[in-house]
Amino acid sequence: MTHRISQSEVEKIDGSGHYLLKGESLNQYNLIHKDVGIELLLTSGIRNVVKQMHLFLSKTRQSMGNLSKASRSLAPPGYSFHGIGDFDVGKIGLGEANFTIDFSNTEEFKRLITLGYVDIRYTDTNRYGVRYEPWHIKII
Ligand SMILES: [Zn+2]
């Protein structure tokens, strides 16, 4: 709970309000942004444990207190790959639909696939029961 990510380790991404870890995450995002185009947007970057706790509690509330259901679409604090560098991308203007299957119908997603950027961590047949997330970019 007390683990902190220092300001010097991260960089704020213009126009997104989100942060990325310097190094591999930031380099990969910059490359993707350049190759896929200006419509591509960072929708979630690095998250510390406290941020993940807030998101998880909010998801648990939406799931009427069902922790198992909540954890299928959001990892519990300390277990998110967003804590080690993974990030999410979307398309400008798509809003909340960036976190739905709709994102996989965008030109941006098709370019991500064609260019080989998407190594999907949770495929549509994953055995962990985690929802399919075509917007999630795996770093490690
Ligand atoms: Zn993600």
mmCIF file with all atom_site columns, N, CA, C and O in Angstrom, residues 54-88:
data_model
loop_
_atom_site.group_PDB
_atom_site.id
_atom_site.type_symbol
_atom_site.label_atom_id
_atom_site.label_alt_id
_atom_site.label_comp_id
_atom_site.label_asym_id
_atom_site.label_entity_id
_atom_site.label_seq_id
_atom_site.pdbx_PDB_ins_code
_atom_site.Cartn_x
_atom_site.Cartn_y
_atom_site.Cartn_z
_atom_site.occupancy
_atom_site.B_iso_or_equiv
_atom_site.pdbx_formal_charge
_atom_site.auth_seq_id
_atom_site.auth_comp_id
_atom_site.auth_asym_id
_atom_site.auth_atom_id
_atom_site.pdbx_PDB_model_num
ATOM 1   N N  . HIS A 1 54 ? -8.735  2.586   -5.537  1.00 0.00 ? 54 HIS A N  1
ATOM 2   C CA . HIS A 1 54 ? -9.911  3.424   -5.818  1.00 0.00 ? 54 HIS A CA 1
ATOM 3   C C  . HIS A 1 54 ? -10.716 2.858   -6.973  1.00 0.00 ? 54 HIS A C  1
ATOM 4   O O  . HIS A 1 54 ? -11.937 2.759   -6.900  1.00 0.00 ? 54 HIS A O  1
ATOM 5   N N  . LEU A 1 55 ? -10.013 2.465   -8.044  1.00 0.00 ? 55 LEU A N  1
ATOM 6   C CA . LEU A 1 55 ? -10.707 1.920   -9.215  1.00 0.00 ? 55 LEU A CA 1
ATOM 7   C C  . LEU A 1 55 ? -11.415 0.615   -8.866  1.00 0.00 ? 55 LEU A C  1
ATOM 8   O O  . LEU A 1 55 ? -12.544 0.374   -9.287  1.00 0.00 ? 55 LEU A O  1
ATOM 9   N N  . PHE A 1 56 ? -10.722 -0.204  -8.052  1.00 0.00 ? 56 PHE A N  1
ATOM 10  C CA . PHE A 1 56 ? -11.293 -1.509  -7.702  1.00 0.00 ? 56 PHE A CA 1
ATOM 11  C C  . PHE A 1 56 ? -12.530 -1.352  -6.809  1.00 0.00 ? 56 PHE A C  1
ATOM 12  O O  . PHE A 1 56 ? -13.529 -2.051  -6.981  1.00 0.00 ? 56 PHE A O  1
ATOM 13  N N  . LEU A 1 57 ? -12.473 -0.413  -5.872  1.00 0.00 ? 57 LEU A N  1
ATOM 14  C CA . LEU A 1 57 ? -13.636 -0.180  -5.001  1.00 0.00 ? 57 LEU A CA 1
ATOM 15  C C  . LEU A 1 57 ? -14.818 0.324   -5.821  1.00 0.00 ? 57 LEU A C  1
ATOM 16  O O  . LEU A 1 57 ? -15.963 -0.088  -5.597  1.00 0.00 ? 57 LEU A O  1
ATOM 17  N N  . SER A 1 58 ? -14.521 1.181   -6.791  1.00 0.00 ? 58 SER A N  1
ATOM 18  C CA . SER A 1 58 ? -15.577 1.703   -7.644  1.00 0.00 ? 58 SER A CA 1
ATOM 19  C C  . SER A 1 58 ? -16.196 0.582   -8.486  1.00 0.00 ? 58 SER A C  1
ATOM 20  O O  . SER A 1 58 ? -17.427 0.484   -8.618  1.00 0.00 ? 58 SER A O  1
ATOM 21  N N  . LYS A 1 59 ? -15.342 -0.291  -9.020  1.00 0.00 ? 59 LYS A N  1
ATOM 22  C CA . LYS A 1 59 ? -15.828 -1.438  -9.807  1.00 0.00 ? 59 LYS A CA 1
ATOM 23  C C  . LYS A 1 59 ? -16.628 -2.392  -8.927  1.00 0.00 ? 59 LYS A C  1
ATOM 24  O O  . LYS A 1 59 ? -17.650 -2.946  -9.344  1.00 0.00 ? 59 LYS A O  1
ATOM 25  N N  . THR A 1 60 ? -16.192 -2.570  -7.680  1.00 0.00 ? 60 THR A N  1
ATOM 26  C CA . THR A 1 60 ? -16.895 -3.452  -6.742  1.00 0.00 ? 60 THR A CA 1
ATOM 27  C C  . THR A 1 60 ? -18.292 -2.897  -6.431  1.00 0.00 ? 60 THR A C  1
ATOM 28  O O  . THR A 1 60 ? -19.266 -3.650  -6.354  1.00 0.00 ? 60 THR A O  1
ATOM 29  N N  . ARG A 1 61 ? -18.366 -1.590  -6.313  1.00 0.00 ? 61 ARG A N  1
ATOM 30  C CA . ARG A 1 61 ? -19.662 -0.946  -6.080  1.00 0.00 ? 61 ARG A CA 1
ATOM 31  C C  . ARG A 1 61 ? -20.591 -1.222  -7.269  1.00 0.00 ? 61 ARG A C  1
ATOM 32  O O  . ARG A 1 61 ? -21.743 -1.604  -7.090  1.00 0.00 ? 61 ARG A O  1
ATOM 33  N N  . GLN A 1 62 ? -20.059 -1.049  -8.478  1.00 0.00 ? 62 GLN A N  1
ATOM 34  C CA . GLN A 1 62 ? -20.855 -1.317  -9.694  1.00 0.00 ? 62 GLN A CA 1
ATOM 35  C C  . GLN A 1 62 ? -21.316 -2.775  -9.769  1.00 0.00 ? 62 GLN A C  1
ATOM 36  O O  . GLN A 1 62 ? -22.338 -3.073  -10.357 1.00 0.00 ? 62 GLN A O  1
ATOM 37  N N  . SER A 1 63 ? -20.496 -3.669  -9.171  1.00 0.00 ? 63 SER A N  1
ATOM 38  C CA . SER A 1 63 ? -20.807 -5.102  -9.197  1.00 0.00 ? 63 SER A CA 1
ATOM 39  C C  . SER A 1 63 ? -21.618 -5.521  -7.969  1.00 0.00 ? 63 SER A C  1
ATOM 40  O O  . SER A 1 63 ? -21.654 -6.709  -7.641  1.00 0.00 ? 63 SER A O  1
ATOM 41  N N  . MET A 1 64 ? -22.219 -4.578  -7.288  1.00 0.00 ? 64 MET A N  1
ATOM 42  C CA . MET A 1 64 ? -23.024 -4.824  -6.098  1.00 0.00 ? 64 MET A CA 1
ATOM 43  C C  . MET A 1 64 ? -22.257 -5.634  -5.037  1.00 0.00 ? 64 MET A C  1
ATOM 44  O O  . MET A 1 64 ? -22.798 -6.528  -4.402  1.00 0.00 ? 64 MET A O  1
ATOM 45  N N  . GLY A 1 65 ? -20.979 -5.326  -4.890  1.00 0.00 ? 65 GLY A N  1
ATOM 46  C CA . GLY A 1 65 ? -20.168 -5.974  -3.872  1.00 0.00 ? 65 GLY A CA 1
ATOM 47  C C  . GLY A 1 65 ? -19.623 -7.334  -4.267  1.00 0.00 ? 65 GLY A C  1
ATOM 48  O O  . GLY A 1 65 ? -18.977 -7.998  -3.457  1.00 0.00 ? 65 GLY A O  1
ATOM 49  N N  . ASN A 1 66 ? -19.862 -7.759  -5.503  1.00 0.00 ? 66 ASN A N  1
ATOM 50  C CA . ASN A 1 66 ? -19.367 -9.061  -5.950  1.00 0.00 ? 66 ASN A CA 1
ATOM 51  C C  . ASN A 1 66 ? -17.899 -8.931  -6.394  1.00 0.00 ? 66 ASN A C  1
ATOM 52  O O  . ASN A 1 66 ? -17.604 -8.502  -7.508  1.00 0.00 ? 66 ASN A O  1
ATOM 53  N N  . LEU A 1 67 ? -16.979 -9.328  -5.497  1.00 0.00 ? 67 LEU A N  1
ATOM 54  C CA . LEU A 1 67 ? -15.544 -9.144  -5.766  1.00 0.00 ? 67 LEU A CA 1
ATOM 55  C C  . LEU A 1 67 ? -15.071 -9.997  -6.939  1.00 0.00 ? 67 LEU A C  1
ATOM 56  O O  . LEU A 1 67 ? -14.205 -9.585  -7.708  1.00 0.00 ? 67 LEU A O  1
ATOM 57  N N  . SER A 1 68 ? -15.634 -11.175 -7.074  1.00 0.00 ? 68 SER A N  1
ATOM 58  C CA . SER A 1 68 ? -15.245 -12.055 -8.169  1.00 0.00 ? 68 SER A CA 1
ATOM 59  C C  . SER A 1 68 ? -15.605 -11.415 -9.507  1.00 0.00 ? 68 SER A C  1
ATOM 60  O O  . SER A 1 68 ? -14.792 -11.353 -10.432 1.00 0.00 ? 68 SER A O  1
ATOM 61  N N  . LYS A 1 69 ? -16.820 -10.881 -9.584  1.00 0.00 ? 69 LYS A N  1
ATOM 62  C CA . LYS A 1 69 ? -17.262 -10.224 -10.811 1.00 0.00 ? 69 LYS A CA 1
ATOM 63  C C  . LYS A 1 69 ? -16.405 -8.985  -11.089 1.00 0.00 ? 69 LYS A C  1
ATOM 64  O O  . LYS A 1 69 ? -15.957 -8.756  -12.210 1.00 0.00 ? 69 LYS A O  1
ATOM 65  N N  . ALA A 1 70 ? -16.144 -8.212  -10.061 1.00 0.00 ? 70 ALA A N  1
ATOM 66  C CA . ALA A 1 70 ? -15.339 -6.990  -10.217 1.00 0.00 ? 70 ALA A CA 1
ATOM 67  C C  . ALA A 1 70 ? -13.951 -7.323  -10.751 1.00 0.00 ? 70 ALA A C  1
ATOM 68  O O  . ALA A 1 70 ? -13.436 -6.649  -11.639 1.00 0.00 ? 70 ALA A O  1
ATOM 69  N N  . SER A 1 71 ? -13.364 -8.400  -10.242 1.00 0.00 ? 71 SER A N  1
ATOM 70  C CA . SER A 1 71 ? -11.979 -8.718  -10.615 1.00 0.00 ? 71 SER A CA 1
ATOM 71  C C  . SER A 1 71 ? -11.853 -9.278  -12.029 1.00 0.00 ? 71 SER A C  1
ATOM 72  O O  . SER A 1 71 ? -10.754 -9.432  -12.533 1.00 0.00 ? 71 SER A O  1
ATOM 73  N N  . ARG A 1 72 ? -12.972 -9.585  -12.681 1.00 0.00 ? 72 ARG A N  1
ATOM 74  C CA . ARG A 1 72 ? -12.897 -10.036 -14.073 1.00 0.00 ? 72 ARG A CA 1
ATOM 75  C C  . ARG A 1 72 ? -12.643 -8.870  -15.025 1.00 0.00 ? 72 ARG A C  1
ATOM 76  O O  . ARG A 1 72 ? -12.184 -9.061  -16.136 1.00 0.00 ? 72 ARG A O  1
ATOM 77  N N  . SER A 1 73 ? -12.954 -7.652  -14.613 1.00 0.00 ? 73 SER A N  1
ATOM 78  C CA . SER A 1 73 ? -12.653 -6.530  -15.493 1.00 0.00 ? 73 SER A CA 1
ATOM 79  C C  . SER A 1 73 ? -11.689 -5.522  -14.879 1.00 0.00 ? 73 SER A C  1
ATOM 80  O O  . SER A 1 73 ? -11.269 -4.591  -15.545 1.00 0.00 ? 73 SER A O  1
ATOM 81  N N  . LEU A 1 74 ? -11.320 -5.723  -13.624 1.00 0.00 ? 74 LEU A N  1
ATOM 82  C CA . LEU A 1 74 ? -10.320 -4.843  -13.030 1.00 0.00 ? 74 LEU A CA 1
ATOM 83  C C  . LEU A 1 74 ? -9.553  -5.622  -11.958 1.00 0.00 ? 74 LEU A C  1
ATOM 84  O O  . LEU A 1 74 ? -10.160 -6.218  -11.081 1.00 0.00 ? 74 LEU A O  1
ATOM 85  N N  . ALA A 1 75 ? -8.217  -5.610  -12.094 1.00 0.00 ? 75 ALA A N  1
ATOM 86  C CA . ALA A 1 75 ? -7.403  -6.374  -11.144 1.00 0.00 ? 75 ALA A CA 1
ATOM 87  C C  . ALA A 1 75 ? -7.428  -5.730  -9.763  1.00 0.00 ? 75 ALA A C  1
ATOM 88  O O  . ALA A 1 75 ? -7.458  -4.507  -9.637  1.00 0.00 ? 75 ALA A O  1
ATOM 89  N N  . PRO A 1 76 ? -7.400  -6.559  -8.715  1.00 0.00 ? 76 PRO A N  1
ATOM 90  C CA . PRO A 1 76 ? -7.325  -6.020  -7.353  1.00 0.00 ? 76 PRO A CA 1
ATOM 91  C C  . PRO A 1 76 ? -6.016  -5.243  -7.153  1.00 0.00 ? 76 PRO A C  1
ATOM 92  O O  . PRO A 1 76 ? -5.045  -5.471  -7.884  1.00 0.00 ? 76 PRO A O  1
ATOM 93  N N  . PRO A 1 77 ? -5.977  -4.333  -6.177  1.00 0.00 ? 77 PRO A N  1
ATOM 94  C CA . PRO A 1 77 ? -4.765  -3.551  -5.920  1.00 0.00 ? 77 PRO A CA 1
ATOM 95  C C  . PRO A 1 77 ? -3.543  -4.452  -5.742  1.00 0.00 ? 77 PRO A C  1
ATOM 96  O O  . PRO A 1 77 ? -3.615  -5.453  -5.046  1.00 0.00 ? 77 PRO A O  1
ATOM 97  N N  . GLY A 1 78 ? -2.452  -4.099  -6.402  1.00 0.00 ? 78 GLY A N  1
ATOM 98  C CA . GLY A 1 78 ? -1.229  -4.889  -6.290  1.00 0.00 ? 78 GLY A CA 1
ATOM 99  C C  . GLY A 1 78 ? -1.117  -5.970  -7.354  1.00 0.00 ? 78 GLY A C  1
ATOM 100 O O  . GLY A 1 78 ? -0.070  -6.592  -7.501  1.00 0.00 ? 78 GLY A O  1
ATOM 101 N N  . TYR A 1 79 ? -2.173  -6.192  -8.115  1.00 0.00 ? 79 TYR A N  1
ATOM 102 C CA . TYR A 1 79 ? -2.165  -7.270  -9.110  1.00 0.00 ? 79 TYR A CA 1
ATOM 103 C C  . TYR A 1 79 ? -2.361  -6.770  -10.536 1.00 0.00 ? 79 TYR A C  1
ATOM 104 O O  . TYR A 1 79 ? -2.580  -7.558  -11.445 1.00 0.00 ? 79 TYR A O  1
ATOM 105 N N  . SER A 1 80 ? -2.318  -5.462  -10.739 1.00 0.00 ? 80 SER A N  1
ATOM 106 C CA . SER A 1 80 ? -2.537  -4.938  -12.076 1.00 0.00 ? 80 SER A CA 1
ATOM 107 C C  . SER A 1 80 ? -1.227  -4.797  -12.837 1.00 0.00 ? 80 SER A C  1
ATOM 108 O O  . SER A 1 80 ? -0.226  -4.345  -12.278 1.00 0.00 ? 80 SER A O  1
ATOM 109 N N  . PHE A 1 81 ? -1.248  -5.184  -14.107 1.00 0.00 ? 81 PHE A N  1
ATOM 110 C CA . PHE A 1 81 ? -0.072  -4.983  -14.950 1.00 0.00 ? 81 PHE A CA 1
ATOM 111 C C  . PHE A 1 81 ? 0.146   -3.495  -15.232 1.00 0.00 ? 81 PHE A C  1
ATOM 112 O O  . PHE A 1 81 ? 1.199   -3.105  -15.710 1.00 0.00 ? 81 PHE A O  1
ATOM 113 N N  . HIS A 1 82 ? -0.846  -2.657  -14.928 1.00 0.00 ? 82 HIS A N  1
ATOM 114 C CA . HIS A 1 82 ? -0.660  -1.208  -15.061 1.00 0.00 ? 82 HIS A CA 1
ATOM 115 C C  . HIS A 1 82 ? 0.346   -0.709  -14.017 1.00 0.00 ? 82 HIS A C  1
ATOM 116 O O  . HIS A 1 82 ? 0.885   0.378   -14.154 1.00 0.00 ? 82 HIS A O  1
ATOM 117 N N  . GLY A 1 83 ? 0.592   -1.497  -12.994 1.00 0.00 ? 83 GLY A N  1
ATOM 118 C CA . GLY A 1 83 ? 1.566   -1.119  -11.976 1.00 0.00 ? 83 GLY A CA 1
ATOM 119 C C  . GLY A 1 83 ? 2.996   -1.288  -12.445 1.00 0.00 ? 83 GLY A C  1
ATOM 120 O O  . GLY A 1 83 ? 3.921   -0.760  -11.837 1.00 0.00 ? 83 GLY A O  1
ATOM 121 N N  . ILE A 1 84 ? 3.199   -2.058  -13.524 1.00 0.00 ? 84 ILE A N  1
ATOM 122 C CA . ILE A 1 84 ? 4.566   -2.311  -13.996 1.00 0.00 ? 84 ILE A CA 1
ATOM 123 C C  . ILE A 1 84 ? 4.814   -1.807  -15.409 1.00 0.00 ? 84 ILE A C  1
ATOM 124 O O  . ILE A 1 84 ? 5.856   -2.078  -15.986 1.00 0.00 ? 84 ILE A O  1
ATOM 125 N N  . GLY A 1 85 ? 3.857   -1.101  -16.006 1.00 0.00 ? 85 GLY A N  1
ATOM 126 C CA . GLY A 1 85 ? 4.159   -0.477  -17.295 1.00 0.00 ? 85 GLY A CA 1
ATOM 127 C C  . GLY A 1 85 ? 3.145   -0.669  -18.412 1.00 0.00 ? 85 GLY A C  1
ATOM 128 O O  . GLY A 1 85 ? 3.200   0.039   -19.406 1.00 0.00 ? 85 GLY A O  1
ATOM 129 N N  . ASP A 1 86 ? 2.233   -1.630  -18.282 1.00 0.00 ? 86 ASP A N  1
ATOM 130 C CA . ASP A 1 86 ? 1.215   -1.790  -19.327 1.00 0.00 ? 86 ASP A CA 1
ATOM 131 C C  . ASP A 1 86 ? 0.352   -0.529  -19.402 1.00 0.00 ? 86 ASP A C  1
ATOM 132 O O  . ASP A 1 86 ? 0.247   0.210   -18.414 1.00 0.00 ? 86 ASP A O  1
ATOM 133 N N  . PHE A 1 87 ? -0.254  -0.307  -20.566 1.00 0.00 ? 87 PHE A N  1
ATOM 134 C CA . PHE A 1 87 ? -1.146  0.855   -20.691 1.00 0.00 ? 87 PHE A CA 1
ATOM 135 C C  . PHE A 1 87 ? -2.284  0.553   -21.651 1.00 0.00 ? 87 PHE A C  1
ATOM 136 O O  . PHE A 1 87 ? -2.281  -0.480  -22.329 1.00 0.00 ? 87 PHE A O  1
ATOM 137 N N  . ASP A 1 88 ? -3.250  1.439   -21.671 1.00 0.00 ? 88 ASP A N  1
ATOM 138 C CA . ASP A 1 88 ? -4.421  1.272   -22.535 1.00 0.00 ? 88 ASP A CA 1
ATOM 139 C C  . ASP A 1 88 ? -4.460  2.400   -23.552 1.00 0.00 ? 88 ASP A C  1
ATOM 140 O O  . ASP A 1 88 ? -4.123  3.537   -23.246 1.00 0.00 ? 88 ASP A O  1
#
